[in-house]
Amino acid sequence: AQSVTQLGSHVSVSEGALVLLRCNYSSSVPPYLFWYVQYPNQGLQLLLKYTSAATLVKGINGFEAEFKKSETSFHLTKPSAHMSDAAEYFCAVSDRNNDYKLSFGAGTTVTVRA
Amino acid sequence: DVKVTQSSRYLVKRTGEKVFLECVQDMDHENMFWYRQDPGLGLRLIYFSYDVKMKEKGDIPEGYSVSREKKERFSLILESASTNQTSMYLCASSSLEGGEETQYFGPGTRLLVL
């Protein structure tokens, strides 16, 4: 069965600093991988997705993620944090063995210090 | 833009009440999903539907049922609400686009059962 582990339930960064959110997955077949963001009192918004094309995926708001098969990882980064990046971030995986249903990680809350 | 709407942003109900949560999407998507979101647990799939009048159990269907009479509408029903169903409920829809499937989420309904 597929699963996702997000390392760190809370991350605090200074404005302008690197944002790094870690995601490791397990899947017995090639996965599709997603990062979603949830701002307070809102639904989830797709940041980016990996679907077996380029391993470095660029998303909205300056975020990007790199698929590393050997490490079963899909970490999310942004070079310079902005106050508006304060939100909860979810990593998710799907694959054909599970009819492409999404399995989500527990989420990582990002706070940005001025 | 994909638009997924949910009938209520906040609901307060009493134990034992029958509760209806409505979700409507305007992009003619075949697939619709209901999740609940709880702190530290991420999103968990309750029910999903791949077509009108079709439904499948997700990971945590106990205490819930669903209805999909029209393609654009997917309802979640709590037959007899209990306090452990206090949660944030998120609806999503998706379809295959170029061989890839991406889920789009509504804003969520925060349900409090007293």
mmCIF file of C-alpha atoms in Angstrom:
data_model
loop_
_atom_site.group_PDB
_atom_site.id
_atom_site.type_symbol
_atom_site.label_atom_id
_atom_site.label_comp_id
_atom_site.label_asym_id
_atom_site.label_seq_id
_atom_site.Cartn_x
_atom_site.Cartn_y
_atom_site.Cartn_z
ATOM 1 C CA ALA A 1 0.000 0.000 0.000
ATOM 2 C CA GLN A 2 1.157 3.511 -0.687
ATOM 3 C CA SER A 3 1.952 5.905 2.140
ATOM 4 C CA VAL A 4 3.552 9.278 2.814
ATOM 5 C CA THR A 5 5.696 10.512 5.696
ATOM 6 C CA GLN A 6 6.264 14.210 6.238
ATOM 7 C CA LEU A 7 9.191 14.870 8.567
ATOM 8 C CA GLY A 8 8.423 17.662 10.978
ATOM 9 C CA SER A 9 4.910 18.756 11.846
ATOM 10 C CA HIS A 10 6.053 22.362 12.333
ATOM 11 C CA VAL A 11 8.745 24.374 10.568
ATOM 12 C CA SER A 12 9.698 27.934 11.454
ATOM 13 C CA VAL A 13 11.793 30.024 9.087
ATOM 14 C CA SER A 14 12.897 33.635 8.891
ATOM 15 C CA GLU A 15 11.635 35.807 6.087
ATOM 16 C CA GLY A 16 14.077 35.488 3.187
ATOM 17 C CA ALA A 17 15.455 32.128 4.361
ATOM 18 C CA LEU A 18 15.255 28.794 2.584
ATOM 19 C CA VAL A 19 12.095 26.760 3.065
ATOM 20 C CA LEU A 20 12.631 22.980 3.033
ATOM 21 C CA LEU A 21 9.762 20.579 3.685
ATOM 22 C CA ARG A 22 10.553 16.878 3.645
ATOM 23 C CA CYS A 23 8.381 14.144 2.173
ATOM 24 C CA ASN A 24 9.151 10.454 1.812
ATOM 25 C CA TYR A 25 6.795 8.023 0.152
ATOM 26 C CA SER A 26 6.341 4.321 -0.286
ATOM 27 C CA SER A 27 4.847 2.819 -3.399
ATOM 28 C CA SER A 28 5.426 -0.510 -5.104
ATOM 29 C CA VAL A 29 4.937 0.995 -8.566
ATOM 30 C CA PRO A 30 5.891 4.356 -10.111
ATOM 31 C CA PRO A 31 4.048 7.030 -8.169
ATOM 32 C CA TYR A 32 2.413 10.318 -8.883
ATOM 33 C CA LEU A 33 3.404 12.857 -6.216
ATOM 34 C CA PHE A 34 1.757 16.099 -5.196
ATOM 35 C CA TRP A 35 2.262 19.033 -2.865
ATOM 36 C CA TYR A 36 -0.796 20.959 -1.720
ATOM 37 C CA VAL A 37 -0.962 24.110 0.392
ATOM 38 C CA GLN A 38 -3.754 25.082 2.776
ATOM 39 C CA TYR A 39 -4.059 28.650 3.985
ATOM 40 C CA PRO A 40 -6.029 29.269 7.200
ATOM 41 C CA ASN A 41 -9.725 28.442 6.876
ATOM 42 C CA GLN A 42 -9.399 27.466 3.237
ATOM 43 C CA GLY A 43 -9.361 24.300 1.156
ATOM 44 C CA LEU A 44 -6.304 22.737 -0.423
ATOM 45 C CA GLN A 45 -4.597 24.327 -3.413
ATOM 46 C CA LEU A 46 -2.287 22.400 -5.720
ATOM 47 C CA LEU A 47 1.297 23.693 -5.554
ATOM 48 C CA LEU A 48 2.919 21.219 -7.937
ATOM 49 C CA LYS A 49 2.855 17.620 -9.092
ATOM 50 C CA TYR A 50 5.240 14.962 -10.396
ATOM 51 C CA THR A 51 3.852 12.589 -13.018
ATOM 52 C CA SER A 52 6.955 10.803 -14.393
ATOM 53 C CA ALA A 53 8.229 13.589 -16.628
ATOM 54 C CA ALA A 54 11.035 15.877 -15.371
ATOM 55 C CA THR A 55 12.287 14.989 -11.892
ATOM 56 C CA LEU A 56 12.584 18.663 -10.903
ATOM 57 C CA VAL A 57 9.117 20.139 -10.802
ATOM 58 C CA LYS A 58 8.374 23.837 -10.571
ATOM 59 C CA GLY A 59 5.139 25.012 -9.053
ATOM 60 C CA ILE A 60 3.339 28.180 -8.130
ATOM 61 C CA ASN A 61 4.603 30.896 -5.775
ATOM 62 C CA GLY A 62 8.279 30.035 -6.374
ATOM 63 C CA PHE A 63 8.130 26.507 -4.961
ATOM 64 C CA GLU A 64 9.801 23.508 -6.516
ATOM 65 C CA ALA A 65 10.286 19.844 -5.642
ATOM 66 C CA GLU A 66 12.666 17.137 -6.770
ATOM 67 C CA PHE A 67 11.688 13.512 -7.238
ATOM 68 C CA LYS A 68 14.475 11.185 -6.092
ATOM 69 C CA LYS A 69 13.594 7.586 -6.733
ATOM 70 C CA SER A 70 16.657 6.190 -4.959
ATOM 71 C CA GLU A 71 15.713 8.052 -1.795
ATOM 72 C CA THR A 72 11.913 7.691 -2.270
ATOM 73 C CA SER A 73 11.694 11.398 -1.555
ATOM 74 C CA PHE A 74 9.875 14.424 -2.932
ATOM 75 C CA HIS A 75 11.074 17.355 -0.828
ATOM 76 C CA LEU A 76 9.602 20.824 -1.354
ATOM 77 C CA THR A 77 11.801 23.920 -1.391
ATOM 78 C CA LYS A 78 11.588 27.655 -1.852
ATOM 79 C CA PRO A 79 14.796 29.717 -1.879
ATOM 80 C CA SER A 80 13.415 32.740 -0.042
ATOM 81 C CA ALA A 81 10.461 32.600 2.343
ATOM 82 C CA HIS A 82 7.796 35.282 2.299
ATOM 83 C CA MET A 83 5.324 36.075 5.044
ATOM 84 C CA SER A 84 2.535 34.904 2.741
ATOM 85 C CA ASP A 85 4.034 31.380 2.737
ATOM 86 C CA ALA A 86 2.728 30.780 6.248
ATOM 87 C CA ALA A 87 0.335 27.853 5.768
ATOM 88 C CA GLU A 88 0.006 24.096 6.131
ATOM 89 C CA TYR A 89 1.587 21.955 3.434
ATOM 90 C CA PHE A 90 0.566 18.432 2.501
ATOM 91 C CA CYS A 91 2.452 15.867 0.460
ATOM 92 C CA ALA A 92 0.373 13.198 -1.295
ATOM 93 C CA VAL A 93 1.000 10.091 -3.390
ATOM 94 C CA SER A 94 -1.111 8.088 -5.800
ATOM 95 C CA ASP A 95 -0.446 5.098 -8.027
ATOM 96 C CA ARG A 96 -2.244 2.712 -10.348
ATOM 97 C CA ASN A 97 -2.386 -0.076 -7.744
ATOM 98 C CA ASN A 98 -4.723 2.082 -5.685
ATOM 99 C CA ASP A 99 -6.807 3.381 -8.605
ATOM 100 C CA TYR A 100 -4.881 6.649 -8.346
ATOM 101 C CA LYS A 101 -6.554 7.592 -5.064
ATOM 102 C CA LEU A 102 -4.515 10.053 -3.029
ATOM 103 C CA SER A 103 -2.821 9.177 0.249
ATOM 104 C CA PHE A 104 -1.816 12.227 2.271
ATOM 105 C CA GLY A 105 0.900 12.919 4.767
ATOM 106 C CA ALA A 106 0.036 14.400 8.165
ATOM 107 C CA GLY A 107 0.986 17.906 7.039
ATOM 108 C CA THR A 108 3.659 20.453 7.961
ATOM 109 C CA THR A 109 2.745 23.863 9.322
ATOM 110 C CA VAL A 110 5.092 26.637 8.241
ATOM 111 C CA THR A 111 5.468 29.839 10.211
ATOM 112 C CA VAL A 112 7.521 32.735 8.869
ATOM 113 C CA ARG A 113 9.310 35.079 11.273
ATOM 114 C CA ALA A 114 9.794 38.718 10.329
ATOM 115 C CA ASP B 1 -10.717 27.649 -13.367
ATOM 116 C CA VAL B 2 -12.088 24.603 -11.589
ATOM 117 C CA LYS B 3 -14.663 25.553 -9.034
ATOM 118 C CA VAL B 4 -15.635 23.235 -6.205
ATOM 119 C CA THR B 5 -18.136 24.679 -3.765
ATOM 120 C CA GLN B 6 -19.402 23.360 -0.464
ATOM 121 C CA SER B 7 -22.770 24.361 0.924
ATOM 122 C CA SER B 8 -21.586 25.567 4.327
ATOM 123 C CA ARG B 9 -18.301 26.839 5.747
ATOM 124 C CA TYR B 10 -19.334 26.224 9.365
ATOM 125 C CA LEU B 11 -21.988 23.971 10.877
ATOM 126 C CA VAL B 12 -23.007 23.260 14.452
ATOM 127 C CA LYS B 13 -25.180 20.189 15.049
ATOM 128 C CA ARG B 14 -26.355 18.163 18.009
ATOM 129 C CA THR B 15 -25.562 14.536 18.684
ATOM 130 C CA GLY B 16 -28.010 12.268 16.876
ATOM 131 C CA GLU B 17 -28.970 14.756 14.195
ATOM 132 C CA LYS B 18 -28.882 13.820 10.529
ATOM 133 C CA VAL B 19 -26.387 16.047 8.729
ATOM 134 C CA PHE B 20 -26.071 16.739 5.013
ATOM 135 C CA LEU B 21 -22.912 18.215 3.494
ATOM 136 C CA GLU B 22 -23.266 19.244 -0.129
ATOM 137 C CA CYS B 23 -20.545 19.607 -2.738
ATOM 138 C CA VAL B 24 -20.899 20.921 -6.283
ATOM 139 C CA GLN B 25 -18.278 21.111 -9.039
ATOM 140 C CA ASP B 26 -18.640 23.004 -12.299
ATOM 141 C CA MET B 27 -16.006 21.286 -14.485
ATOM 142 C CA ASP B 28 -17.879 18.172 -15.549
ATOM 143 C CA HIS B 29 -15.460 15.972 -13.588
ATOM 144 C CA GLU B 30 -16.240 12.283 -13.385
ATOM 145 C CA ASN B 31 -14.640 11.691 -9.984
ATOM 146 C CA MET B 32 -15.624 13.183 -6.663
ATOM 147 C CA PHE B 33 -14.273 12.580 -3.156
ATOM 148 C CA TRP B 34 -15.057 13.315 0.470
ATOM 149 C CA TYR B 35 -12.270 13.606 3.042
ATOM 150 C CA ARG B 36 -12.097 14.539 6.683
ATOM 151 C CA GLN B 37 -9.127 16.465 8.016
ATOM 152 C CA ASP B 38 -7.970 16.204 11.613
ATOM 153 C CA PRO B 39 -4.841 17.702 13.209
ATOM 154 C CA GLY B 40 -1.838 15.416 12.930
ATOM 155 C CA LEU B 41 -3.693 12.931 10.710
ATOM 156 C CA GLY B 42 -3.739 14.734 7.384
ATOM 157 C CA LEU B 43 -6.669 13.988 5.088
ATOM 158 C CA ARG B 44 -8.454 10.663 5.222
ATOM 159 C CA LEU B 45 -10.733 9.423 2.462
ATOM 160 C CA ILE B 46 -14.321 8.727 3.504
ATOM 161 C CA TYR B 47 -16.083 7.927 0.234
ATOM 162 C CA PHE B 48 -15.548 8.524 -3.450
ATOM 163 C CA SER B 49 -17.500 8.240 -6.668
ATOM 164 C CA TYR B 50 -16.357 7.635 -10.232
ATOM 165 C CA ASP B 51 -19.756 8.155 -11.832
ATOM 166 C CA VAL B 52 -23.370 9.110 -11.188
ATOM 167 C CA LYS B 53 -25.124 6.753 -8.763
ATOM 168 C CA MET B 54 -21.829 5.012 -8.123
ATOM 169 C CA LYS B 55 -20.011 5.080 -4.764
ATOM 170 C CA GLU B 56 -17.049 3.368 -3.199
ATOM 171 C CA LYS B 57 -15.924 3.228 0.417
ATOM 172 C CA GLY B 58 -12.703 4.935 1.288
ATOM 173 C CA ASP B 59 -10.536 4.340 4.327
ATOM 174 C CA ILE B 60 -12.958 5.520 7.025
ATOM 175 C CA PRO B 61 -16.578 5.098 5.814
ATOM 176 C CA GLU B 62 -18.128 4.076 9.149
ATOM 177 C CA GLY B 63 -20.873 6.434 10.241
ATOM 178 C CA TYR B 64 -21.162 8.070 6.828
ATOM 179 C CA SER B 65 -23.048 7.571 3.590
ATOM 180 C CA VAL B 66 -23.043 9.424 0.279
ATOM 181 C CA SER B 67 -25.325 10.229 -2.614
ATOM 182 C CA ARG B 68 -24.510 11.119 -6.192
ATOM 183 C CA GLU B 69 -27.709 11.651 -8.174
ATOM 184 C CA LYS B 70 -26.176 14.161 -10.593
ATOM 185 C CA LYS B 71 -22.678 14.316 -12.032
ATOM 186 C CA GLU B 72 -21.892 17.707 -10.547
ATOM 187 C CA ARG B 73 -23.176 17.040 -7.018
ATOM 188 C CA PHE B 74 -21.844 14.716 -4.309
ATOM 189 C CA SER B 75 -23.442 14.710 -0.882
ATOM 190 C CA LEU B 76 -22.022 13.381 2.372
ATOM 191 C CA ILE B 77 -24.552 12.233 4.959
ATOM 192 C CA LEU B 78 -24.018 11.684 8.661
ATOM 193 C CA GLU B 79 -27.002 9.505 9.565
ATOM 194 C CA SER B 80 -26.702 10.173 13.307
ATOM 195 C CA ALA B 81 -24.012 12.687 14.139
ATOM 196 C CA SER B 82 -21.643 11.924 16.987
ATOM 197 C CA THR B 83 -19.072 14.087 18.743
ATOM 198 C CA ASN B 84 -16.202 12.124 17.189
ATOM 199 C CA GLN B 85 -17.378 13.360 13.801
ATOM 200 C CA THR B 86 -16.426 16.916 14.708
ATOM 201 C CA SER B 87 -13.913 17.712 11.997
ATOM 202 C CA MET B 88 -13.120 19.637 8.847
ATOM 203 C CA TYR B 89 -14.716 18.030 5.774
ATOM 204 C CA LEU B 90 -13.227 18.587 2.350
ATOM 205 C CA CYS B 91 -14.724 17.723 -1.008
ATOM 206 C CA ALA B 92 -12.651 17.254 -4.155
ATOM 207 C CA SER B 93 -13.239 16.491 -7.810
ATOM 208 C CA SER B 94 -10.962 15.264 -10.573
ATOM 209 C CA SER B 95 -10.774 13.942 -14.077
ATOM 210 C CA LEU B 96 -8.080 12.541 -16.295
ATOM 211 C CA GLU B 97 -6.297 15.328 -18.176
ATOM 212 C CA GLY B 98 -3.770 14.132 -20.714
ATOM 213 C CA GLY B 99 -3.457 10.832 -18.862
ATOM 214 C CA GLU B 100 -2.915 12.594 -15.534
ATOM 215 C CA GLU B 101 -5.385 13.031 -12.716
ATOM 216 C CA THR B 102 -5.372 16.019 -10.361
ATOM 217 C CA GLN B 103 -7.799 16.581 -7.520
ATOM 218 C CA TYR B 104 -9.260 20.046 -6.940
ATOM 219 C CA PHE B 105 -10.603 20.896 -3.510
ATOM 220 C CA GLY B 106 -13.457 22.935 -2.140
ATOM 221 C CA PRO B 107 -13.037 25.396 0.761
ATOM 222 C CA GLY B 108 -14.111 22.894 3.401
ATOM 223 C CA THR B 109 -16.896 22.658 5.963
ATOM 224 C CA ARG B 110 -15.946 22.835 9.616
ATOM 225 C CA LEU B 111 -18.478 20.733 11.526
ATOM 226 C CA LEU B 112 -18.935 20.860 15.279
ATOM 227 C CA VAL B 113 -21.113 18.192 16.861
ATOM 228 C CA LEU B 114 -22.234 19.000 20.384
#
